[in-house]
Coordinates of C-alpha atoms in Angstrom, one line a residue:
X1 CA 1.3 -32.3 -93.3
X2 CA 4.2 -34.5 -94.2
X3 CA 3.8 -37.5 -96.6
X4 CA 5.1 -39.9 -94.0
X5 CA 3.1 -43.1 -93.6
X6 CA 1.1 -42.7 -90.3
X7 CA -1.0 -45.6 -89.2
X8 CA -2.9 -46.9 -86.2
X9 CA -0.5 -49.1 -84.2
X10 CA -2.8 -50.1 -81.4
X11 CA -4.8 -53.3 -82.3
X12 CA -8.5 -52.7 -83.0
X13 CA -9.5 -56.4 -83.3
X14 CA -10.2 -57.1 -79.6
X15 CA -6.6 -58.3 -78.9
X16 CA -6.0 -58.3 -75.2
X17 CA -3.5 -55.7 -74.0
X18 CA -1.5 -56.3 -70.8
X19 CA 0.7 -54.0 -68.8
X20 CA 4.3 -55.1 -68.0
X21 CA 3.2 -55.7 -64.4
X22 CA 0.0 -57.7 -65.3
X23 CA 1.5 -60.8 -63.8
X24 CA 2.0 -59.1 -60.4
X25 CA -1.8 -58.7 -60.1
X26 CA -1.5 -55.3 -58.4
X27 CA -5.3 -55.0 -58.4
X28 CA -5.5 -57.9 -55.8
X29 CA -3.3 -55.8 -53.5
X30 CA -5.6 -52.7 -53.4
X31 CA -6.8 -52.1 -49.9
X32 CA -4.2 -54.4 -48.3
X33 CA -1.1 -53.6 -46.4
X34 CA -0.5 -51.0 -43.7
X35 CA -3.1 -48.4 -43.1
X36 CA -2.0 -44.8 -43.6
X37 CA 1.0 -46.1 -45.7
X38 CA 3.7 -43.5 -46.3
X39 CA 3.9 -44.5 -50.0
X40 CA 1.2 -45.4 -52.5
X41 CA 1.9 -46.8 -55.9
X42 CA -0.3 -46.7 -58.9
X43 CA 0.4 -48.3 -62.3
X44 CA -0.5 -45.8 -65.0
X45 CA -0.7 -48.6 -67.6
X46 CA -1.2 -48.7 -71.4
X47 CA -0.9 -44.9 -71.9
X48 CA 0.2 -43.6 -75.3
X49 CA 3.9 -42.6 -75.3
X50 CA 5.3 -40.6 -78.3
X51 CA 8.7 -39.0 -78.7
X52 CA 8.7 -35.7 -80.6
X53 CA 11.8 -34.1 -82.1
X54 CA 12.1 -30.7 -83.7
X55 CA 13.8 -27.3 -83.4
X56 CA 12.8 -25.9 -80.0
X57 CA 14.1 -22.5 -81.0
X58 CA 11.8 -22.2 -84.0
X59 CA 8.7 -20.2 -83.0
X60 CA 6.7 -22.1 -85.7
X61 CA 7.5 -25.4 -84.1
X62 CA 6.4 -24.2 -80.6
X63 CA 3.3 -22.7 -82.1
X64 CA 2.4 -25.9 -83.9
X65 CA 2.8 -28.0 -80.8
X66 CA 0.6 -25.6 -78.9
X67 CA -2.0 -25.7 -81.6
X68 CA -2.1 -29.5 -81.7
X69 CA -1.9 -30.2 -78.0
X70 CA -2.9 -27.1 -76.2
X71 CA 0.4 -27.3 -74.3
X72 CA 3.3 -24.9 -74.2
X73 CA 6.6 -26.4 -75.3
X74 CA 8.4 -27.1 -72.0
X75 CA 12.0 -25.9 -71.4
X76 CA 14.9 -27.9 -70.0
X77 CA 14.2 -30.4 -67.3
X78 CA 10.5 -29.6 -67.0
X79 CA 7.2 -31.2 -67.7
X80 CA 3.8 -29.6 -68.4
X81 CA 0.6 -31.4 -67.7
X82 CA -3.0 -30.9 -68.9
X83 CA -5.4 -33.5 -67.5
X84 CA -4.1 -36.9 -68.5
X85 CA -1.8 -35.5 -71.2
X86 CA 1.8 -34.4 -70.5
X87 CA 4.7 -33.1 -72.5
X88 CA 8.2 -33.4 -71.1
X89 CA 11.6 -32.1 -72.2
X90 CA 14.1 -34.9 -72.9
X91 CA 16.8 -33.0 -74.6
X92 CA 17.5 -29.8 -76.6
X93 CA 15.4 -31.1 -79.6
X94 CA 13.4 -34.0 -78.0
X95 CA 10.2 -34.2 -75.9
X96 CA 8.1 -37.1 -74.5
X97 CA 4.3 -36.8 -75.1
X98 CA 2.1 -39.0 -72.9
X99 CA -1.6 -39.2 -73.8
X100 CA -4.6 -41.3 -72.6
X101 CA -4.9 -44.9 -73.8
X102 CA -5.8 -45.1 -77.4
X103 CA -5.2 -41.4 -78.3
X104 CA -1.6 -41.7 -79.6
X105 CA -2.7 -42.1 -83.2
X106 CA -4.9 -39.0 -83.1
X107 CA -2.2 -37.0 -81.3
X108 CA 0.4 -37.9 -83.9
X109 CA -2.0 -36.9 -86.7
X110 CA -2.8 -33.5 -85.1
X111 CA 0.9 -32.8 -84.6
X112 CA 1.9 -33.6 -88.1
X113 CA -1.0 -31.5 -89.5
X114 CA -0.1 -28.5 -87.2
X115 CA 3.7 -28.8 -87.9
X116 CA 3.3 -29.0 -91.6
X117 CA 6.5 -29.2 -93.6
X118 CA 8.8 -28.5 -90.6
X119 CA 11.7 -30.9 -90.0
X120 CA 10.3 -33.1 -87.3
X121 CA 10.2 -36.7 -86.1
X122 CA 7.4 -38.5 -84.2
X123 CA 7.9 -42.0 -82.9
X124 CA 5.3 -44.1 -81.0
X125 CA 7.2 -45.8 -78.1
X126 CA 4.2 -46.9 -76.2
X127 CA 5.2 -50.5 -76.3
X128 CA 8.5 -49.9 -74.6
X129 CA 7.8 -48.0 -71.4
X130 CA 5.1 -47.1 -68.8
X131 CA 4.6 -45.0 -65.8
X132 CA 4.5 -45.8 -62.1
X133 CA 3.0 -43.0 -59.9
X134 CA 4.2 -42.7 -56.3
X135 CA 2.3 -40.6 -53.8
X136 CA 2.4 -40.0 -50.1
X137 CA 4.4 -38.3 -47.4
X138 CA 7.4 -40.6 -47.6
X139 CA 8.0 -40.8 -51.4
X140 CA 10.9 -38.4 -51.2
X141 CA 12.5 -40.7 -48.6
X142 CA 12.2 -43.6 -51.0
X143 CA 13.7 -41.6 -53.8
X144 CA 16.6 -40.6 -51.6
X145 CA 17.4 -44.3 -51.0
X146 CA 17.1 -45.0 -54.7
X147 CA 18.9 -42.2 -56.6
X148 CA 22.0 -40.0 -56.2
X149 CA 20.1 -37.1 -57.8
X150 CA 19.2 -34.3 -55.3
X151 CA 15.5 -34.5 -54.7
X152 CA 15.4 -31.7 -52.1
X153 CA 12.5 -29.3 -52.7
X154 CA 14.9 -26.5 -53.5
X155 CA 16.5 -28.6 -56.3
X156 CA 13.5 -30.7 -57.5
X157 CA 10.4 -28.6 -57.4
X158 CA 7.0 -29.6 -58.8
X159 CA 7.2 -29.5 -62.6
X160 CA 10.8 -30.7 -62.8
X161 CA 11.6 -34.0 -64.7
X162 CA 15.0 -35.6 -65.1
X163 CA 16.5 -38.8 -66.5
X164 CA 18.8 -40.3 -63.9
X165 CA 20.3 -43.4 -62.3
X166 CA 17.7 -45.1 -60.1
X167 CA 18.4 -48.4 -58.2
X168 CA 21.6 -49.0 -60.3
X169 CA 19.6 -48.6 -63.5
X170 CA 18.1 -45.7 -65.4
X171 CA 14.7 -44.1 -65.7
X172 CA 12.9 -40.7 -65.7
X173 CA 11.7 -39.1 -62.4
X174 CA 8.9 -36.5 -62.8
X175 CA 7.6 -34.3 -59.9
X176 CA 4.0 -33.8 -60.8
X177 CA 2.4 -32.6 -57.5
X178 CA 3.5 -31.7 -54.0
X179 CA 3.6 -35.4 -52.7
X180 CA 3.3 -37.1 -56.1
X181 CA 6.0 -38.3 -58.4
X182 CA 6.1 -40.4 -61.5
X183 CA 8.7 -42.9 -62.7
X184 CA 8.8 -43.4 -66.5
X185 CA 10.3 -46.9 -66.7
X186 CA 11.3 -49.4 -69.4
X187 CA 8.8 -52.3 -69.5
X188 CA 11.7 -54.8 -69.4
X189 CA 12.8 -53.5 -66.0
X190 CA 9.3 -53.4 -64.5
X191 CA 9.8 -56.5 -62.3
X192 CA 13.1 -55.1 -61.0
X193 CA 11.7 -51.7 -60.0
X194 CA 8.5 -53.2 -58.5
X195 CA 10.6 -55.4 -56.2
X196 CA 12.9 -52.5 -55.4
X197 CA 10.0 -50.2 -54.4
X198 CA 8.5 -52.9 -52.2
X199 CA 11.8 -53.1 -50.3
X200 CA 12.7 -49.4 -50.3
X201 CA 9.2 -48.4 -49.0
X202 CA 8.8 -51.3 -46.5
X203 CA 9.6 -49.2 -43.4
X204 CA 7.1 -46.5 -44.3
X205 CA 4.3 -48.9 -45.5
X206 CA 3.5 -49.4 -49.2
X207 CA -0.1 -49.5 -50.5
X208 CA -1.4 -50.1 -54.0
X209 CA -4.0 -47.9 -55.7
X210 CA -6.1 -49.0 -58.6

């Protein structure tokens, strides 16, 4: 394990944590709106987000990641998911690891132990981004309004993930199930994207899930 100083960054003193859309009070919107809405949004808040960098061509690196996480190292433009944990390719030597709330410290420790003295970098970016999950029969229609990236099933199958322009800004789109997609967004743009989604999904009906 490297000698880097690894410490718990999530407060353990009872400090109150709030998502970037806390002020929008999405919980109060659950069950309201049009029945059988074409799009359902769920805020996957306060998850642990870590960026991992290393040599993806090194078998020892891939083996260490698998040992620590139980996940295969994903190739270009893909994401692998196991329960509430996911690992996504961001670039030739960079991946995004998302883990359940509060597990980011343990995940980093496991990775550093499994990867030993390999040349790696792990950074906790949990405070800078979050995930919005979109599901329903009309999600693809909303995406077609919002991004120039081709989201046709033949070009964007389940398991694909890309960083792209979305609503004149940038985020990551992940296709996690047949009618389910995730938007990995920057916290500072949360208001903007929430307002955009309300407008873009209006004709299909938008519901909120807890």
